[in-house]
Amino acid sequence: MRIVRTIPEVRAVVENARRAGHRVGLVPTMGAFHDGHVSLMRRAREQNDLVVVSLFVNPTQFGANEDLGSYPRDEHADAARAEQEGVDILFAPGAAEMYPDGFATSIHVSGVTEMLDGANRGAHHFDGVATVVAKLFGIVRPDVAYFGQKDAQQIAVVRRLVRDLDLDVRIEACPIVREADGLAMSSRNVYLDADARVQATALNRALDAAAALHESGERNGDSILIAARRVLENAGITPEYLELRDALTLQAVTRVEGDTLLAVAARVGAARLIDNHILKRSA
């Protein structure tokens, strides 16, 4: 595996691969790798000749009072894990490489950014996501890019970005990877102390309770949300949001008839955590 720091270097590697007729996969990350990231790398390795993993803690998607400074970073451990998974290129640029002096462009994706994390973290968050993803797609020009389903709204934003700007890349959403007790794997889980770690399992249990009610035949959105909220309340968690949204458009849903995103965000101890389930049409 090669660790590449500059845009010209990674472009040269990709261009050589393309001349050889190779298929290129990209896994965009902010590092602090866990088994969720590894699942994306493995999917990319299965489907592509050249696998590029980007490692960049993107400052433009963090707000003034968020955890940019404390976000977990361990490039040495990340590089070792990526190499173990057969990654070809770890693209680890500095902030000045991605945002040089005079950088003045931002991409705003309307329609799927105003709710959920967009409403709670602010418009800057998904503007930062869309801008850095567009840059990575322009730099690497992947055939396929891999994202984790835990960041469901981010996937919707990226899909809209690709559609609206006619970007020639397929977006593959990979399943959430969970701990044995159901907690969705996240780099921010390291913020949880022992008590908060136990409390955090209520997020997935709340989603499971709502999904079970839906599977029993309930279609009323309020009833499904009440089932989830009750679990959170019993665990002492007040969600930032707990909502039902159309899985594709993210428009609000009052009756669960088609594929529906059930999404939650909450602060548990020192961590802000998100999770979601897709309530399927066929259930």
PDB file of C-alpha atoms in Angstrom:
ATOM      1  CA  MET A   1       0.000   0.000   0.000  1.00  0.00           C
ATOM      2  CA  ARG A   2       1.171   3.514  -0.798  1.00  0.00           C
ATOM      3  CA  ILE A   3       0.378   6.538   1.376  1.00  0.00           C
ATOM      4  CA  VAL A   4      -0.128   9.523  -0.922  1.00  0.00           C
ATOM      5  CA  ARG A   5      -0.311  13.119   0.305  1.00  0.00           C
ATOM      6  CA  THR A   6      -0.867  15.220  -2.808  1.00  0.00           C
ATOM      7  CA  ILE A   7      -3.532  15.504  -5.469  1.00  0.00           C
ATOM      8  CA  PRO A   8      -1.102  15.143  -8.411  1.00  0.00           C
ATOM      9  CA  GLU A   9       0.312  11.923  -6.918  1.00  0.00           C
ATOM     10  CA  VAL A  10      -3.047  10.201  -6.489  1.00  0.00           C
ATOM     11  CA  ARG A  11      -4.199  11.363  -9.919  1.00  0.00           C
ATOM     12  CA  ALA A  12      -1.080   9.853 -11.504  1.00  0.00           C
ATOM     13  CA  VAL A  13      -1.690   6.480  -9.836  1.00  0.00           C
ATOM     14  CA  VAL A  14      -5.336   6.416 -10.912  1.00  0.00           C
ATOM     15  CA  GLU A  15      -4.475   7.452 -14.459  1.00  0.00           C
ATOM     16  CA  ASN A  16      -1.985   4.602 -14.759  1.00  0.00           C
ATOM     17  CA  ALA A  17      -4.637   2.176 -13.513  1.00  0.00           C
ATOM     18  CA  ARG A  18      -7.157   3.468 -16.012  1.00  0.00           C
ATOM     19  CA  ARG A  19      -4.707   3.099 -18.897  1.00  0.00           C
ATOM     20  CA  ALA A  20      -4.437  -0.552 -17.909  1.00  0.00           C
ATOM     21  CA  GLY A  21      -8.237  -0.877 -18.041  1.00  0.00           C
ATOM     22  CA  HIS A  22      -8.616  -1.181 -14.285  1.00  0.00           C
ATOM     23  CA  ARG A  23     -11.746  -0.421 -12.292  1.00  0.00           C
ATOM     24  CA  VAL A  24     -11.300   2.114  -9.466  1.00  0.00           C
ATOM     25  CA  GLY A  25     -13.123   2.104  -6.120  1.00  0.00           C
ATOM     26  CA  LEU A  26     -13.050   4.922  -3.560  1.00  0.00           C
ATOM     27  CA  VAL A  27     -13.836   4.735   0.155  1.00  0.00           C
ATOM     28  CA  PRO A  28     -14.048   8.300   1.568  1.00  0.00           C
ATOM     29  CA  THR A  29     -13.325   8.407   5.317  1.00  0.00           C
ATOM     30  CA  MET A  30     -12.250  10.665   8.155  1.00  0.00           C
ATOM     31  CA  GLY A  31     -10.110   7.921   9.676  1.00  0.00           C
ATOM     32  CA  ALA A  32     -10.240   6.318  13.141  1.00  0.00           C
ATOM     33  CA  PHE A  33     -11.053   3.063  11.365  1.00  0.00           C
ATOM     34  CA  HIS A  34     -13.379   0.478  12.888  1.00  0.00           C
ATOM     35  CA  ASP A  35     -15.066  -2.603  11.467  1.00  0.00           C
ATOM     36  CA  GLY A  36     -17.623  -0.443   9.673  1.00  0.00           C
ATOM     37  CA  HIS A  37     -14.860   1.180   7.640  1.00  0.00           C
ATOM     38  CA  VAL A  38     -13.289  -2.221   7.085  1.00  0.00           C
ATOM     39  CA  SER A  39     -16.553  -3.533   5.611  1.00  0.00           C
ATOM     40  CA  LEU A  40     -16.431  -0.742   3.023  1.00  0.00           C
ATOM     41  CA  MET A  41     -12.812  -1.534   2.173  1.00  0.00           C
ATOM     42  CA  ARG A  42     -13.629  -5.204   1.747  1.00  0.00           C
ATOM     43  CA  ARG A  43     -16.559  -4.461  -0.549  1.00  0.00           C
ATOM     44  CA  ALA A  44     -14.360  -2.149  -2.596  1.00  0.00           C
ATOM     45  CA  ARG A  45     -11.600  -4.790  -2.737  1.00  0.00           C
ATOM     46  CA  GLU A  46     -14.058  -7.408  -3.999  1.00  0.00           C
ATOM     47  CA  GLN A  47     -15.350  -5.206  -6.805  1.00  0.00           C
ATOM     48  CA  ASN A  48     -12.357  -3.198  -8.037  1.00  0.00           C
ATOM     49  CA  ASP A  49      -8.821  -3.506  -9.369  1.00  0.00           C
ATOM     50  CA  LEU A  50      -7.555  -0.359  -7.613  1.00  0.00           C
ATOM     51  CA  VAL A  51      -8.859   0.607  -4.170  1.00  0.00           C
ATOM     52  CA  VAL A  52      -8.310   4.154  -2.911  1.00  0.00           C
ATOM     53  CA  VAL A  53      -9.206   5.066   0.669  1.00  0.00           C
ATOM     54  CA  SER A  54      -9.181   8.750   1.511  1.00  0.00           C
ATOM     55  CA  LEU A  55      -8.311   9.767   5.063  1.00  0.00           C
ATOM     56  CA  PHE A  56      -9.169  13.402   5.679  1.00  0.00           C
ATOM     57  CA  VAL A  57     -10.832  14.998   8.702  1.00  0.00           C
ATOM     58  CA  ASN A  58     -12.750  17.593   6.738  1.00  0.00           C
ATOM     59  CA  PRO A  59     -12.832  20.882   8.689  1.00  0.00           C
ATOM     60  CA  THR A  60     -15.611  22.449   6.616  1.00  0.00           C
ATOM     61  CA  GLN A  61     -18.268  20.018   7.873  1.00  0.00           C
ATOM     62  CA  PHE A  62     -17.664  20.826  11.552  1.00  0.00           C
ATOM     63  CA  GLY A  63     -19.389  23.699  13.339  1.00  0.00           C
ATOM     64  CA  ALA A  64     -17.728  26.152  15.706  1.00  0.00           C
ATOM     65  CA  ASN A  65     -18.792  24.199  18.802  1.00  0.00           C
ATOM     66  CA  GLU A  66     -18.255  20.702  17.399  1.00  0.00           C
ATOM     67  CA  ASP A  67     -15.425  18.229  17.902  1.00  0.00           C
ATOM     68  CA  LEU A  68     -12.988  19.021  15.085  1.00  0.00           C
ATOM     69  CA  GLY A  69     -10.084  19.440  17.504  1.00  0.00           C
ATOM     70  CA  SER A  70     -10.804  16.293  19.475  1.00  0.00           C
ATOM     71  CA  TYR A  71     -11.971  14.047  16.633  1.00  0.00           C
ATOM     72  CA  PRO A  72     -10.051  10.753  17.014  1.00  0.00           C
ATOM     73  CA  ARG A  73      -6.957  10.523  14.821  1.00  0.00           C
ATOM     74  CA  ASP A  74      -4.439   7.690  14.502  1.00  0.00           C
ATOM     75  CA  GLU A  75      -3.007   7.603  11.010  1.00  0.00           C
ATOM     76  CA  HIS A  76      -0.433   4.941  11.866  1.00  0.00           C
ATOM     77  CA  ALA A  77      -3.098   2.483  13.076  1.00  0.00           C
ATOM     78  CA  ASP A  78      -5.396   3.406  10.185  1.00  0.00           C
ATOM     79  CA  ALA A  79      -2.654   2.787   7.631  1.00  0.00           C
ATOM     80  CA  ALA A  80      -1.862  -0.600   9.130  1.00  0.00           C
ATOM     81  CA  ARG A  81      -5.504  -1.640   9.027  1.00  0.00           C
ATOM     82  CA  ALA A  82      -6.019  -0.404   5.475  1.00  0.00           C
ATOM     83  CA  GLU A  83      -2.934  -2.272   4.306  1.00  0.00           C
ATOM     84  CA  GLN A  84      -4.186  -5.430   6.020  1.00  0.00           C
ATOM     85  CA  GLU A  85      -7.412  -5.155   3.991  1.00  0.00           C
ATOM     86  CA  GLY A  86      -5.558  -4.919   0.687  1.00  0.00           C
ATOM     87  CA  VAL A  87      -6.059  -1.208   0.051  1.00  0.00           C
ATOM     88  CA  ASP A  88      -3.782   0.041  -2.723  1.00  0.00           C
ATOM     89  CA  ILE A  89      -3.678   3.772  -1.999  1.00  0.00           C
ATOM     90  CA  LEU A  90      -4.288   5.653   1.251  1.00  0.00           C
ATOM     91  CA  PHE A  91      -4.854   9.254   0.186  1.00  0.00           C
ATOM     92  CA  ALA A  92      -4.110  11.326   3.296  1.00  0.00           C
ATOM     93  CA  PRO A  93      -3.880  14.996   2.292  1.00  0.00           C
ATOM     94  CA  GLY A  94      -3.471  17.909   4.666  1.00  0.00           C
ATOM     95  CA  ALA A  95      -6.059  20.681   4.914  1.00  0.00           C
ATOM     96  CA  ALA A  96      -3.902  23.013   2.807  1.00  0.00           C
ATOM     97  CA  GLU A  97      -3.801  20.445   0.009  1.00  0.00           C
ATOM     98  CA  MET A  98      -7.591  20.203  -0.133  1.00  0.00           C
ATOM     99  CA  TYR A  99      -8.318  23.852   0.668  1.00  0.00           C
ATOM    100  CA  PRO A 100      -5.397  25.979  -0.583  1.00  0.00           C
ATOM    101  CA  ASP A 101      -5.162  29.715   0.023  1.00  0.00           C
ATOM    102  CA  GLY A 102      -7.955  31.514  -1.784  1.00  0.00           C
ATOM    103  CA  PHE A 103     -10.323  28.538  -1.830  1.00  0.00           C
ATOM    104  CA  ALA A 104     -13.776  30.092  -2.147  1.00  0.00           C
ATOM    105  CA  THR A 105     -16.189  27.452  -3.467  1.00  0.00           C
ATOM    106  CA  SER A 106     -18.952  25.667  -1.611  1.00  0.00           C
ATOM    107  CA  ILE A 107     -21.612  23.262  -2.889  1.00  0.00           C
ATOM    108  CA  HIS A 108     -25.111  23.392  -1.428  1.00  0.00           C
ATOM    109  CA  VAL A 109     -27.528  20.528  -2.132  1.00  0.00           C
ATOM    110  CA  SER A 110     -31.137  21.580  -1.609  1.00  0.00           C
ATOM    111  CA  GLY A 111     -34.058  19.339  -0.747  1.00  0.00           C
ATOM    112  CA  VAL A 112     -32.250  16.680   1.312  1.00  0.00           C
ATOM    113  CA  THR A 113     -30.124  18.819   3.645  1.00  0.00           C
ATOM    114  CA  GLU A 114     -32.632  20.963   5.521  1.00  0.00           C
ATOM    115  CA  MET A 115     -33.917  18.284   7.915  1.00  0.00           C
ATOM    116  CA  LEU A 116     -32.420  15.823  10.432  1.00  0.00           C
ATOM    117  CA  ASP A 117     -28.675  16.530  10.788  1.00  0.00           C
ATOM    118  CA  GLY A 118     -28.984  19.582   8.546  1.00  0.00           C
ATOM    119  CA  ALA A 119     -31.499  21.134  10.920  1.00  0.00           C
ATOM    120  CA  ASN A 120     -29.526  20.201  14.034  1.00  0.00           C
ATOM    121  CA  ARG A 121     -25.930  20.737  12.929  1.00  0.00           C
ATOM    122  CA  GLY A 122     -26.576  23.625  10.533  1.00  0.00           C
ATOM    123  CA  ALA A 123     -26.432  24.103   6.753  1.00  0.00           C
ATOM    124  CA  HIS A 124     -22.633  24.288   6.825  1.00  0.00           C
ATOM    125  CA  HIS A 125     -22.406  20.591   7.670  1.00  0.00           C
ATOM    126  CA  PHE A 126     -23.747  19.168   4.423  1.00  0.00           C
ATOM    127  CA  ASP A 127     -22.253  22.026   2.406  1.00  0.00           C
ATOM    128  CA  GLY A 128     -18.902  20.825   3.727  1.00  0.00           C
ATOM    129  CA  VAL A 129     -19.743  17.189   2.982  1.00  0.00           C
ATOM    130  CA  ALA A 130     -20.918  17.932  -0.565  1.00  0.00           C
ATOM    131  CA  THR A 131     -17.893  20.102  -1.325  1.00  0.00           C
ATOM    132  CA  VAL A 132     -15.274  17.645  -0.106  1.00  0.00           C
ATOM    133  CA  VAL A 133     -17.004  14.671  -1.755  1.00  0.00           C
ATOM    134  CA  ALA A 134     -17.184  16.547  -5.059  1.00  0.00           C
ATOM    135  CA  LYS A 135     -13.475  17.301  -4.751  1.00  0.00           C
ATOM    136  CA  LEU A 136     -12.630  13.668  -4.009  1.00  0.00           C
ATOM    137  CA  PHE A 137     -14.699  12.498  -6.975  1.00  0.00           C
ATOM    138  CA  GLY A 138     -12.920  15.015  -9.198  1.00  0.00           C
ATOM    139  CA  ILE A 139      -9.495  13.996  -7.918  1.00  0.00           C
ATOM    140  CA  VAL A 140      -9.894  10.203  -7.927  1.00  0.00           C
ATOM    141  CA  ARG A 141     -12.611   9.824 -10.584  1.00  0.00           C
ATOM    142  CA  PRO A 142     -13.767   6.489  -9.121  1.00  0.00           C
ATOM    143  CA  ASP A 143     -16.081   4.086 -10.875  1.00  0.00           C
ATOM    144  CA  VAL A 144     -17.739   3.325  -7.534  1.00  0.00           C
ATOM    145  CA  ALA A 145     -17.705   5.095  -4.155  1.00  0.00           C
ATOM    146  CA  TYR A 146     -18.645   3.312  -0.930  1.00  0.00           C
ATOM    147  CA  PHE A 147     -20.502   4.847   2.023  1.00  0.00           C
ATOM    148  CA  GLY A 148     -21.929   3.378   5.227  1.00  0.00           C
ATOM    149  CA  GLN A 149     -25.699   3.272   5.710  1.00  0.00           C
ATOM    150  CA  LYS A 150     -25.309   4.699   9.236  1.00  0.00           C
ATOM    151  CA  ASP A 151     -24.887   8.104   7.560  1.00  0.00           C
ATOM    152  CA  ALA A 152     -28.159   7.719   5.653  1.00  0.00           C
ATOM    153  CA  GLN A 153     -28.724  11.431   5.085  1.00  0.00           C
ATOM    154  CA  GLN A 154     -25.169  11.834   3.820  1.00  0.00           C
ATOM    155  CA  ILE A 155     -25.830   9.099   1.260  1.00  0.00           C
ATOM    156  CA  ALA A 156     -28.974  10.907   0.101  1.00  0.00           C
ATOM    157  CA  VAL A 157     -26.979  14.126  -0.261  1.00  0.00           C
ATOM    158  CA  VAL A 158     -24.221  12.414  -2.231  1.00  0.00           C
ATOM    159  CA  ARG A 159     -26.713  10.659  -4.514  1.00  0.00           C
ATOM    160  CA  ARG A 160     -28.418  13.992  -5.248  1.00  0.00           C
ATOM    161  CA  LEU A 161     -25.037  15.628  -5.860  1.00  0.00           C
ATOM    162  CA  VAL A 162     -24.091  12.904  -8.342  1.00  0.00           C
ATOM    163  CA  ARG A 163     -27.442  13.098 -10.110  1.00  0.00           C
ATOM    164  CA  ASP A 164     -27.596  16.876 -10.374  1.00  0.00           C
ATOM    165  CA  LEU A 165     -23.987  17.363 -11.492  1.00  0.00           C
ATOM    166  CA  ASP A 166     -23.985  14.314 -13.816  1.00  0.00           C
ATOM    167  CA  LEU A 167     -20.980  12.817 -12.059  1.00  0.00           C
ATOM    168  CA  ASP A 168     -19.928   9.483 -13.537  1.00  0.00           C
ATOM    169  CA  VAL A 169     -19.701   7.465 -10.334  1.00  0.00           C
ATOM    170  CA  ARG A 170     -21.927   4.804  -8.816  1.00  0.00           C
ATOM    171  CA  ILE A 171     -22.751   5.215  -5.120  1.00  0.00           C
ATOM    172  CA  GLU A 172     -22.932   2.012  -3.121  1.00  0.00           C
ATOM    173  CA  ALA A 173     -24.467   2.115   0.359  1.00  0.00           C
ATOM    174  CA  CYS A 174     -23.185  -0.666   2.633  1.00  0.00           C
ATOM    175  CA  PRO A 175     -25.019  -2.046   5.694  1.00  0.00           C
ATOM    176  CA  ILE A 176     -24.485  -0.674   9.191  1.00  0.00           C
ATOM    177  CA  VAL A 177     -21.963  -2.699  11.175  1.00  0.00           C
ATOM    178  CA  ARG A 178     -22.894  -3.103  14.837  1.00  0.00           C
ATOM    179  CA  GLU A 179     -21.288  -4.195  18.062  1.00  0.00           C
ATOM    180  CA  ALA A 180     -22.548  -7.444  19.613  1.00  0.00           C
ATOM    181  CA  ASP A 181     -25.015  -5.449  21.753  1.00  0.00           C
ATOM    182  CA  GLY A 182     -26.405  -3.580  18.733  1.00  0.00           C
ATOM    183  CA  LEU A 183     -24.604  -0.248  19.041  1.00  0.00           C
ATOM    184  CA  ALA A 184     -23.766   1.083  15.595  1.00  0.00           C
ATOM    185  CA  MET A 185     -20.012   1.326  15.145  1.00  0.00           C
ATOM    186  CA  SER A 186     -18.777   4.914  15.048  1.00  0.00           C
ATOM    187  CA  SER A 187     -15.457   6.667  15.478  1.00  0.00           C
ATOM    188  CA  ARG A 188     -17.177   8.796  18.122  1.00  0.00           C
ATOM    189  CA  ASN A 189     -17.951   5.774  20.297  1.00  0.00           C
ATOM    190  CA  VAL A 190     -14.536   6.321  21.893  1.00  0.00           C
ATOM    191  CA  TYR A 191     -16.077   9.327  23.683  1.00  0.00           C
ATOM    192  CA  LEU A 192     -18.395   7.025  25.676  1.00  0.00           C
ATOM    193  CA  ASP A 193     -17.493   6.128  29.260  1.00  0.00           C
ATOM    194  CA  ALA A 194     -18.680   2.797  30.676  1.00  0.00           C
ATOM    195  CA  ASP A 195     -22.112   4.057  31.797  1.00  0.00           C
ATOM    196  CA  ALA A 196     -22.766   5.985  28.597  1.00  0.00           C
ATOM    197  CA  ARG A 197     -21.670   2.978  26.551  1.00  0.00           C
ATOM    198  CA  VAL A 198     -24.447   0.900  28.124  1.00  0.00           C
ATOM    199  CA  GLN A 199     -26.966   3.730  27.779  1.00  0.00           C
ATOM    200  CA  ALA A 200     -26.134   4.162  24.089  1.00  0.00           C
ATOM    201  CA  THR A 201     -27.471   0.696  23.264  1.00  0.00           C
ATOM    202  CA  ALA A 202     -30.959   2.161  23.702  1.00  0.00           C
ATOM    203  CA  LEU A 203     -30.711   3.833  20.293  1.00  0.00           C
ATOM    204  CA  ASN A 204     -30.747   0.564  18.398  1.00  0.00           C
ATOM    205  CA  ARG A 205     -33.211  -0.994  20.830  1.00  0.00           C
ATOM    206  CA  ALA A 206     -35.575   1.915  20.170  1.00  0.00           C
ATOM    207  CA  LEU A 207     -35.286   1.411  16.430  1.00  0.00           C
ATOM    208  CA  ASP A 208     -35.819  -2.324  16.879  1.00  0.00           C
ATOM    209  CA  ALA A 209     -39.001  -1.708  18.892  1.00  0.00           C
ATOM    210  CA  ALA A 210     -40.359   0.569  16.191  1.00  0.00           C
ATOM    211  CA  ALA A 211     -39.403  -1.903  13.454  1.00  0.00           C
ATOM    212  CA  ALA A 212     -41.112  -4.752  15.311  1.00  0.00           C
ATOM    213  CA  LEU A 213     -44.327  -2.741  15.538  1.00  0.00           C
ATOM    214  CA  HIS A 214     -44.108  -1.975  11.822  1.00  0.00           C
ATOM    215  CA  GLU A 215     -43.521  -5.651  11.027  1.00  0.00           C
ATOM    216  CA  SER A 216     -46.630  -6.539  13.024  1.00  0.00           C
ATOM    217  CA  GLY A 217     -48.672  -4.456  10.574  1.00  0.00           C
ATOM    218  CA  GLU A 218     -48.701  -0.977  12.118  1.00  0.00           C
ATOM    219  CA  ARG A 219     -48.475   1.773   9.516  1.00  0.00           C
ATOM    220  CA  ASN A 220     -49.333   4.878  11.538  1.00  0.00           C
ATOM    221  CA  GLY A 221     -46.195   6.975  11.860  1.00  0.00           C
ATOM    222  CA  ASP A 222     -47.022   8.440  15.270  1.00  0.00           C
ATOM    223  CA  SER A 223     -47.574   4.991  16.754  1.00  0.00           C
ATOM    224  CA  ILE A 224     -44.265   3.733  15.381  1.00  0.00           C
ATOM    225  CA  LEU A 225     -42.396   6.754  16.743  1.00  0.00           C
ATOM    226  CA  ILE A 226     -44.050   6.403  20.162  1.00  0.00           C
ATOM    227  CA  ALA A 227     -42.727   2.834  20.410  1.00  0.00           C
ATOM    228  CA  ALA A 228     -39.181   4.061  19.771  1.00  0.00           C
ATOM    229  CA  ARG A 229     -39.475   7.114  22.002  1.00  0.00           C
ATOM    230  CA  ARG A 230     -40.639   5.009  24.921  1.00  0.00           C
ATOM    231  CA  VAL A 231     -37.409   2.964  24.836  1.00  0.00           C
ATOM    232  CA  LEU A 232     -35.303   6.120  24.711  1.00  0.00           C
ATOM    233  CA  GLU A 233     -37.192   7.701  27.597  1.00  0.00           C
ATOM    234  CA  ASN A 234     -36.742   4.578  29.717  1.00  0.00           C
ATOM    235  CA  ALA A 235     -32.995   4.843  29.094  1.00  0.00           C
ATOM    236  CA  GLY A 236     -32.930   8.531  30.020  1.00  0.00           C
ATOM    237  CA  ILE A 237     -32.220   9.707  26.471  1.00  0.00           C
ATOM    238  CA  THR A 238     -33.861  12.759  24.915  1.00  0.00           C
ATOM    239  CA  PRO A 239     -33.302  12.578  21.148  1.00  0.00           C
ATOM    240  CA  GLU A 240     -32.260  15.560  19.076  1.00  0.00           C
ATOM    241  CA  TYR A 241     -34.516  14.056  16.465  1.00  0.00           C
ATOM    242  CA  LEU A 242     -36.480  10.853  15.984  1.00  0.00           C
ATOM    243  CA  GLU A 243     -38.210  10.969  12.625  1.00  0.00           C
ATOM    244  CA  LEU A 244     -39.712   8.986   9.776  1.00  0.00           C
ATOM    245  CA  ARG A 245     -38.619  10.089   6.309  1.00  0.00           C
ATOM    246  CA  ASP A 246     -39.035   8.734   2.805  1.00  0.00           C
ATOM    247  CA  ALA A 247     -35.905   6.626   2.266  1.00  0.00           C
ATOM    248  CA  LEU A 248     -35.116   8.284  -1.075  1.00  0.00           C
ATOM    249  CA  THR A 249     -36.360  11.878  -0.906  1.00  0.00           C
ATOM    250  CA  LEU A 250     -36.202  12.386   2.898  1.00  0.00           C
ATOM    251  CA  GLN A 251     -39.620  14.009   2.827  1.00  0.00           C
ATOM    252  CA  ALA A 252     -41.627  13.633   6.042  1.00  0.00           C
ATOM    253  CA  VAL A 253     -43.779  10.512   6.352  1.00  0.00           C
ATOM    254  CA  THR A 254     -46.934  10.143   8.443  1.00  0.00           C
ATOM    255  CA  ARG A 255     -47.880   6.650   7.226  1.00  0.00           C
ATOM    256  CA  VAL A 256     -45.260   4.002   6.510  1.00  0.00           C
ATOM    257  CA  GLU A 257     -46.281   2.589   3.145  1.00  0.00           C
ATOM    258  CA  GLY A 258     -43.058   2.591   1.081  1.00  0.00           C
ATOM    259  CA  ASP A 259     -39.425   2.190   2.103  1.00  0.00           C
ATOM    260  CA  THR A 260     -39.028   4.567   5.041  1.00  0.00           C
ATOM    261  CA  LEU A 261     -36.011   5.829   6.963  1.00  0.00           C
ATOM    262  CA  LEU A 262     -36.436   5.770  10.734  1.00  0.00           C
ATOM    263  CA  ALA A 263     -33.610   8.001  11.966  1.00  0.00           C
ATOM    264  CA  VAL A 264     -32.439   9.055  15.410  1.00  0.00           C
ATOM    265  CA  ALA A 265     -29.750  11.339  16.800  1.00  0.00           C
ATOM    266  CA  ALA A 266     -28.993  11.885  20.477  1.00  0.00           C
ATOM    267  CA  ARG A 267     -26.297  13.014  22.829  1.00  0.00           C
ATOM    268  CA  VAL A 268     -25.229  10.205  25.121  1.00  0.00           C
ATOM    269  CA  GLY A 269     -22.554  11.151  27.601  1.00  0.00           C
ATOM    270  CA  ALA A 270     -19.872  13.042  25.683  1.00  0.00           C
ATOM    271  CA  ALA A 271     -20.881  11.665  22.279  1.00  0.00           C
ATOM    272  CA  ARG A 272     -23.404  12.721  19.686  1.00  0.00           C
ATOM    273  CA  LEU A 273     -24.601   9.507  18.048  1.00  0.00           C
ATOM    274  CA  ILE A 274     -26.794   8.745  15.049  1.00  0.00           C
ATOM    275  CA  ASP A 275     -28.479   5.535  13.940  1.00  0.00           C
ATOM    276  CA  ASN A 276     -31.247   4.412  11.614  1.00  0.00           C
ATOM    277  CA  HIS A 277     -33.300   1.529  10.284  1.00  0.00           C
ATOM    278  CA  ILE A 278     -34.977   1.216   6.912  1.00  0.00           C
ATOM    279  CA  LEU A 279     -38.573   0.067   7.276  1.00  0.00           C
ATOM    280  CA  LYS A 280     -39.112  -1.883   4.086  1.00  0.00           C
ATOM    281  CA  ARG A 281     -42.171  -1.701   1.876  1.00  0.00           C
ATOM    282  CA  SER A 282     -42.604  -5.466   1.972  1.00  0.00           C
ATOM    283  CA  ALA A 283     -42.651  -5.717   5.759  1.00  0.00           C
TER     284      ALA A 283
END
